[in-house]
Amino acid sequence: DTAVSQTPKYLVTQMGNDKSIKCEQNLGHDTMYWYKQDSKKFLKIMFSYNNKELIINETVPNRFSPKSPDKAHLNLHINSLELGDSAVYFCASSLRTTEETQYFGPGTRLLVL
Amino acid sequence: GDSVTQMEGPVTLSEEAFLTINCTYTATGYPSLFWYVQYPGEGLQLLLKATKADDKGSNKGFEATYRKETTSFHLEKGSVQVSDSAVYFCALSDTGGSYIPTFGRGTSLIVHP
């Protein structure tokens, strides 16, 4: 059974479009995260939610809006996509905010043309 | 702030060779240290961790020892296999801070038969 799943796995779209990525975890964890991994594999935290509440919002453009309908789901909506948004986006979860070990999803590969 | 520095890759080895991937860190508190592995096309998985000085983390033949005096957490394996080909990330989590891991830039390992 997949612990942290993301859809879609691949996303190819035009500049200016709006797209969403979905994430679900079945581990019963309280805390979920979105990371962005660039072409050089550098991993950067974007957002963190704990029990549906936003707790970390790094310096990310307002075009990115996370939403957590319940503690098992964390979605990422991106408005007005730009070329520089092309990257791999990873969802992750941890048991709680003070639990250090993170469990990652398989990633969503976004290509903006 | 906290930071993690890893040796640049790619590291290219023949099967059964000895592996060392260097990692040093800077942290204000007493962090926990991690190695994550990312296989091609997948998300990151925790490989091993150590939570205090002189602890040794080990898993799947990989080992790393938390060295406070040299602020290092080098990853080693005695005999690598082709299936170990992946990107390896060193990370720290500052237990006095947000617990969000700070990742190094990753080191690609390529093992040839």
CSV table of C-alpha atoms in Angstrom, one decimal:
chain,number,residue,atom,x,y,z
A,1,ASP,CA,0.0,0.0,0.0
A,2,THR,CA,1.3,3.4,-0.9
A,3,ALA,CA,2.1,5.5,2.1
A,4,VAL,CA,2.3,9.0,0.5
A,5,SER,CA,0.8,9.3,-3.0
A,6,GLN,CA,0.7,12.2,-5.4
A,7,THR,CA,-1.2,12.8,-8.6
A,8,PRO,CA,-0.4,13.4,-11.3
A,9,LYS,CA,3.0,11.9,-11.7
A,10,TYR,CA,3.7,14.0,-14.8
A,11,LEU,CA,2.3,17.4,-15.8
A,12,VAL,CA,3.1,19.2,-19.0
A,13,THR,CA,1.3,22.6,-19.5
A,14,GLN,CA,1.6,26.0,-21.1
A,15,MET,CA,2.7,29.2,-19.5
A,16,GLY,CA,-0.1,31.1,-17.9
A,17,ASN,CA,-2.2,28.0,-17.1
A,18,ASP,CA,-3.5,27.1,-13.7
A,19,LYS,CA,-2.9,23.6,-12.4
A,20,SER,CA,-3.3,21.5,-9.2
A,21,ILE,CA,-1.3,18.7,-7.6
A,22,LYS,CA,-2.9,16.4,-5.1
A,23,CYS,CA,-1.3,14.5,-2.2
A,24,GLU,CA,-2.7,11.9,0.2
A,25,GLN,CA,-1.0,10.0,3.0
A,26,ASN,CA,-2.5,6.9,4.7
A,27,LEU,CA,0.1,6.9,7.6
A,28,GLY,CA,-2.1,8.7,10.1
A,29,HIS,CA,0.4,11.5,10.3
A,30,ASP,CA,-0.5,15.0,11.5
A,31,THR,CA,2.0,17.0,9.5
A,32,MET,CA,2.4,17.4,5.7
A,33,TYR,CA,4.8,19.3,3.5
A,34,TRP,CA,5.4,20.5,0.0
A,35,TYR,CA,9.0,20.6,-1.4
A,36,LYS,CA,10.3,21.8,-4.7
A,37,GLN,CA,13.3,20.0,-6.3
A,38,ASP,CA,15.1,21.9,-9.0
A,39,SER,CA,17.0,20.5,-12.0
A,40,LYS,CA,20.2,20.3,-9.9
A,41,LYS,CA,18.4,18.2,-7.3
A,42,PHE,CA,18.3,21.0,-4.7
A,43,LEU,CA,15.4,20.4,-2.3
A,44,LYS,CA,13.6,23.4,-0.8
A,45,ILE,CA,10.7,23.5,1.6
A,46,MET,CA,7.7,25.4,0.4
A,47,PHE,CA,4.8,24.8,2.9
A,48,SER,CA,4.0,22.8,6.0
A,49,TYR,CA,0.6,22.0,7.4
A,50,ASN,CA,-0.2,20.5,10.8
A,51,ASN,CA,-3.8,19.1,11.3
A,52,LYS,CA,-5.0,21.2,8.4
A,53,GLU,CA,-3.4,24.4,9.7
A,54,LEU,CA,-0.6,26.2,7.8
A,55,ILE,CA,2.5,26.4,10.0
A,56,ILE,CA,5.3,27.1,7.6
A,57,ASN,CA,5.1,29.3,4.5
A,58,GLU,CA,8.5,29.9,3.1
A,59,THR,CA,9.2,32.7,0.6
A,60,VAL,CA,7.0,31.3,-2.2
A,61,PRO,CA,5.1,33.4,-4.8
A,62,ASN,CA,1.5,34.1,-4.1
A,63,ARG,CA,0.6,32.1,-7.2
A,64,PHE,CA,1.2,29.0,-5.1
A,65,SER,CA,-1.7,28.2,-2.8
A,66,PRO,CA,-1.8,25.1,-0.6
A,67,LYS,CA,-5.0,23.6,0.7
A,68,SER,CA,-5.6,20.9,3.3
A,69,PRO,CA,-9.1,19.7,3.4
A,70,ASP,CA,-8.3,17.2,6.1
A,71,LYS,CA,-5.1,16.0,7.8
A,72,ALA,CA,-4.6,13.2,5.2
A,73,HIS,CA,-4.6,15.5,2.2
A,74,LEU,CA,-2.6,18.4,1.1
A,75,ASN,CA,-3.1,19.9,-2.4
A,76,LEU,CA,-1.1,22.5,-4.2
A,77,HIS,CA,-2.7,24.9,-6.7
A,78,ILE,CA,-0.5,27.0,-8.9
A,79,ASN,CA,-1.9,30.0,-10.8
A,80,SER,CA,-0.4,31.6,-13.9
A,81,LEU,CA,2.4,29.1,-14.4
A,82,GLU,CA,5.8,30.4,-15.4
A,83,LEU,CA,8.8,28.6,-17.0
A,84,GLY,CA,10.7,28.8,-13.7
A,85,ASP,CA,8.0,26.7,-12.0
A,86,SER,CA,9.3,23.6,-13.9
A,87,ALA,CA,10.6,21.3,-11.3
A,88,VAL,CA,9.7,18.1,-9.4
A,89,TYR,CA,7.3,18.8,-6.5
A,90,PHE,CA,7.4,16.4,-3.6
A,91,CYS,CA,4.8,15.9,-0.9
A,92,ALA,CA,5.9,14.5,2.4
A,93,SER,CA,4.5,13.8,5.8
A,94,SER,CA,5.7,13.2,9.4
A,95,LEU,CA,4.0,11.9,12.5
A,96,ARG,CA,3.9,15.3,14.0
A,97,THR,CA,5.7,18.6,13.8
A,98,THR,CA,8.3,17.5,16.3
A,99,GLU,CA,9.0,14.2,14.5
A,100,GLU,CA,12.0,14.6,12.3
A,101,THR,CA,11.7,11.6,9.9
A,102,GLN,CA,9.8,12.5,6.8
A,103,TYR,CA,8.1,10.2,4.3
A,104,PHE,CA,8.1,11.4,0.8
A,105,GLY,CA,5.7,10.8,-2.1
A,106,PRO,CA,7.0,9.8,-5.6
A,107,GLY,CA,7.0,13.4,-6.9
A,108,THR,CA,5.1,15.3,-9.6
A,109,ARG,CA,7.3,16.3,-12.6
A,110,LEU,CA,6.0,19.6,-13.8
A,111,LEU,CA,7.1,21.0,-17.1
A,112,VAL,CA,5.9,24.5,-18.2
A,113,LEU,CA,6.3,25.2,-21.9
B,1,GLY,CA,21.5,29.4,10.0
B,2,ASP,CA,21.8,25.6,9.7
B,3,SER,CA,23.5,24.2,6.6
B,4,VAL,CA,24.7,20.9,5.1
B,5,THR,CA,27.6,20.5,2.7
B,6,GLN,CA,28.0,17.3,0.7
B,7,MET,CA,30.7,16.3,-1.7
B,8,GLU,CA,29.9,17.0,-5.3
B,9,GLY,CA,29.1,14.2,-7.6
B,10,PRO,CA,28.7,12.1,-9.5
B,11,VAL,CA,30.6,9.5,-7.7
B,12,THR,CA,31.3,6.6,-10.1
B,13,LEU,CA,32.4,3.2,-8.8
B,14,SER,CA,32.7,-0.4,-9.9
B,15,GLU,CA,30.6,-3.0,-8.2
B,16,GLU,CA,32.0,-4.2,-4.9
B,17,ALA,CA,34.1,-1.0,-4.4
B,18,PHE,CA,34.2,0.9,-1.1
B,19,LEU,CA,32.0,4.0,-0.9
B,20,THR,CA,32.4,7.2,1.1
B,21,ILE,CA,30.2,10.2,0.6
B,22,ASN,CA,31.3,13.1,2.8
B,23,CYS,CA,28.9,15.3,4.7
B,24,THR,CA,29.6,18.2,7.1
B,25,TYR,CA,27.1,20.4,8.8
B,26,THR,CA,26.7,23.7,10.6
B,27,ALA,CA,24.0,24.0,13.3
B,28,THR,CA,23.4,26.2,16.3
B,29,GLY,CA,21.9,23.5,18.5
B,30,TYR,CA,22.2,19.7,18.7
B,31,PRO,CA,20.7,18.4,15.5
B,32,SER,CA,19.7,15.0,14.5
B,33,LEU,CA,21.4,13.8,11.3
B,34,PHE,CA,20.0,11.8,8.4
B,35,TRP,CA,20.9,10.2,5.1
B,36,TYR,CA,18.1,10.0,2.6
B,37,VAL,CA,18.3,8.1,-0.7
B,38,GLN,CA,16.4,8.9,-4.0
B,39,TYR,CA,16.3,6.2,-6.6
B,40,PRO,CA,15.6,7.2,-10.2
B,41,GLY,CA,12.1,8.4,-10.7
B,42,GLU,CA,11.1,8.1,-7.0
B,43,GLY,CA,10.8,10.2,-3.9
B,44,LEU,CA,13.3,10.3,-1.1
B,45,GLN,CA,13.5,7.5,1.5
B,46,LEU,CA,15.1,7.6,4.9
B,47,LEU,CA,18.3,5.5,4.7
B,48,LEU,CA,19.6,6.0,8.2
B,49,LYS,CA,19.8,8.5,11.0
B,50,ALA,CA,21.6,9.4,14.2
B,51,THR,CA,20.3,11.6,17.0
B,52,LYS,CA,23.3,12.3,19.2
B,53,ALA,CA,27.1,12.5,19.1
B,54,ASP,CA,28.9,9.2,18.5
B,55,ASP,CA,25.7,7.4,17.5
B,56,LYS,CA,26.1,5.2,14.4
B,57,GLY,CA,23.2,4.8,12.0
B,58,SER,CA,23.1,1.8,9.8
B,59,ASN,CA,20.9,0.2,7.2
B,60,LYS,CA,21.3,-2.0,4.1
B,61,GLY,CA,25.0,-2.2,4.6
B,62,PHE,CA,25.4,1.6,4.8
B,63,GLU,CA,26.8,3.3,7.9
B,64,ALA,CA,27.4,6.8,9.2
B,65,THR,CA,28.7,8.0,12.5
B,66,TYR,CA,27.7,11.3,14.1
B,67,ARG,CA,31.0,13.1,14.8
B,68,LYS,CA,30.4,16.3,16.8
B,69,GLU,CA,34.1,17.2,17.0
B,70,THR,CA,34.4,17.4,13.2
B,71,THR,CA,30.7,18.2,12.5
B,72,SER,CA,30.5,15.4,10.1
B,73,PHE,CA,28.3,12.5,9.1
B,74,HIS,CA,30.0,10.7,6.3
B,75,LEU,CA,28.2,7.8,4.6
B,76,GLU,CA,30.1,4.6,4.0
B,77,LYS,CA,29.4,1.2,2.5
B,78,GLY,CA,32.0,-1.6,2.2
B,79,SER,CA,30.8,-3.1,-1.1
B,80,VAL,CA,28.4,-1.3,-3.4
B,81,GLN,CA,26.0,-2.9,-5.8
B,82,VAL,CA,24.6,-1.6,-9.1
B,83,SER,CA,21.3,-1.3,-7.3
B,84,ASP,CA,22.8,1.3,-5.0
B,85,SER,CA,22.9,3.8,-7.9
B,86,ALA,CA,20.9,6.7,-6.7
B,87,VAL,CA,21.2,10.3,-5.3
B,88,TYR,CA,22.1,10.5,-1.6
B,89,PHE,CA,21.1,13.4,0.5
B,90,CYS,CA,22.6,14.3,3.9
B,91,ALA,CA,20.2,16.3,6.1
B,92,LEU,CA,19.9,17.7,9.6
B,93,SER,CA,17.0,18.5,11.8
B,94,ASP,CA,17.5,21.1,14.5
B,95,THR,CA,15.5,19.7,17.4
B,96,GLY,CA,15.6,23.2,19.0
B,97,GLY,CA,14.0,24.7,16.0
B,98,SER,CA,11.3,23.9,13.5
B,99,TYR,CA,12.3,20.2,12.9
B,100,ILE,CA,12.1,20.8,9.2
B,101,PRO,CA,15.1,19.1,7.7
B,102,THR,CA,17.8,21.1,6.0
B,103,PHE,CA,19.1,19.1,3.0
B,104,GLY,CA,22.4,19.0,1.3
B,105,ARG,CA,22.5,19.3,-2.4
B,106,GLY,CA,22.7,15.6,-3.0
B,107,THR,CA,25.4,13.3,-4.3
B,108,SER,CA,24.8,11.1,-7.3
B,109,LEU,CA,26.2,7.6,-7.1
B,110,ILE,CA,26.7,5.6,-10.3
B,111,VAL,CA,27.8,1.9,-9.8
B,112,HIS,CA,29.0,0.0,-12.9
B,113,PRO,CA,28.9,-3.8,-13.2
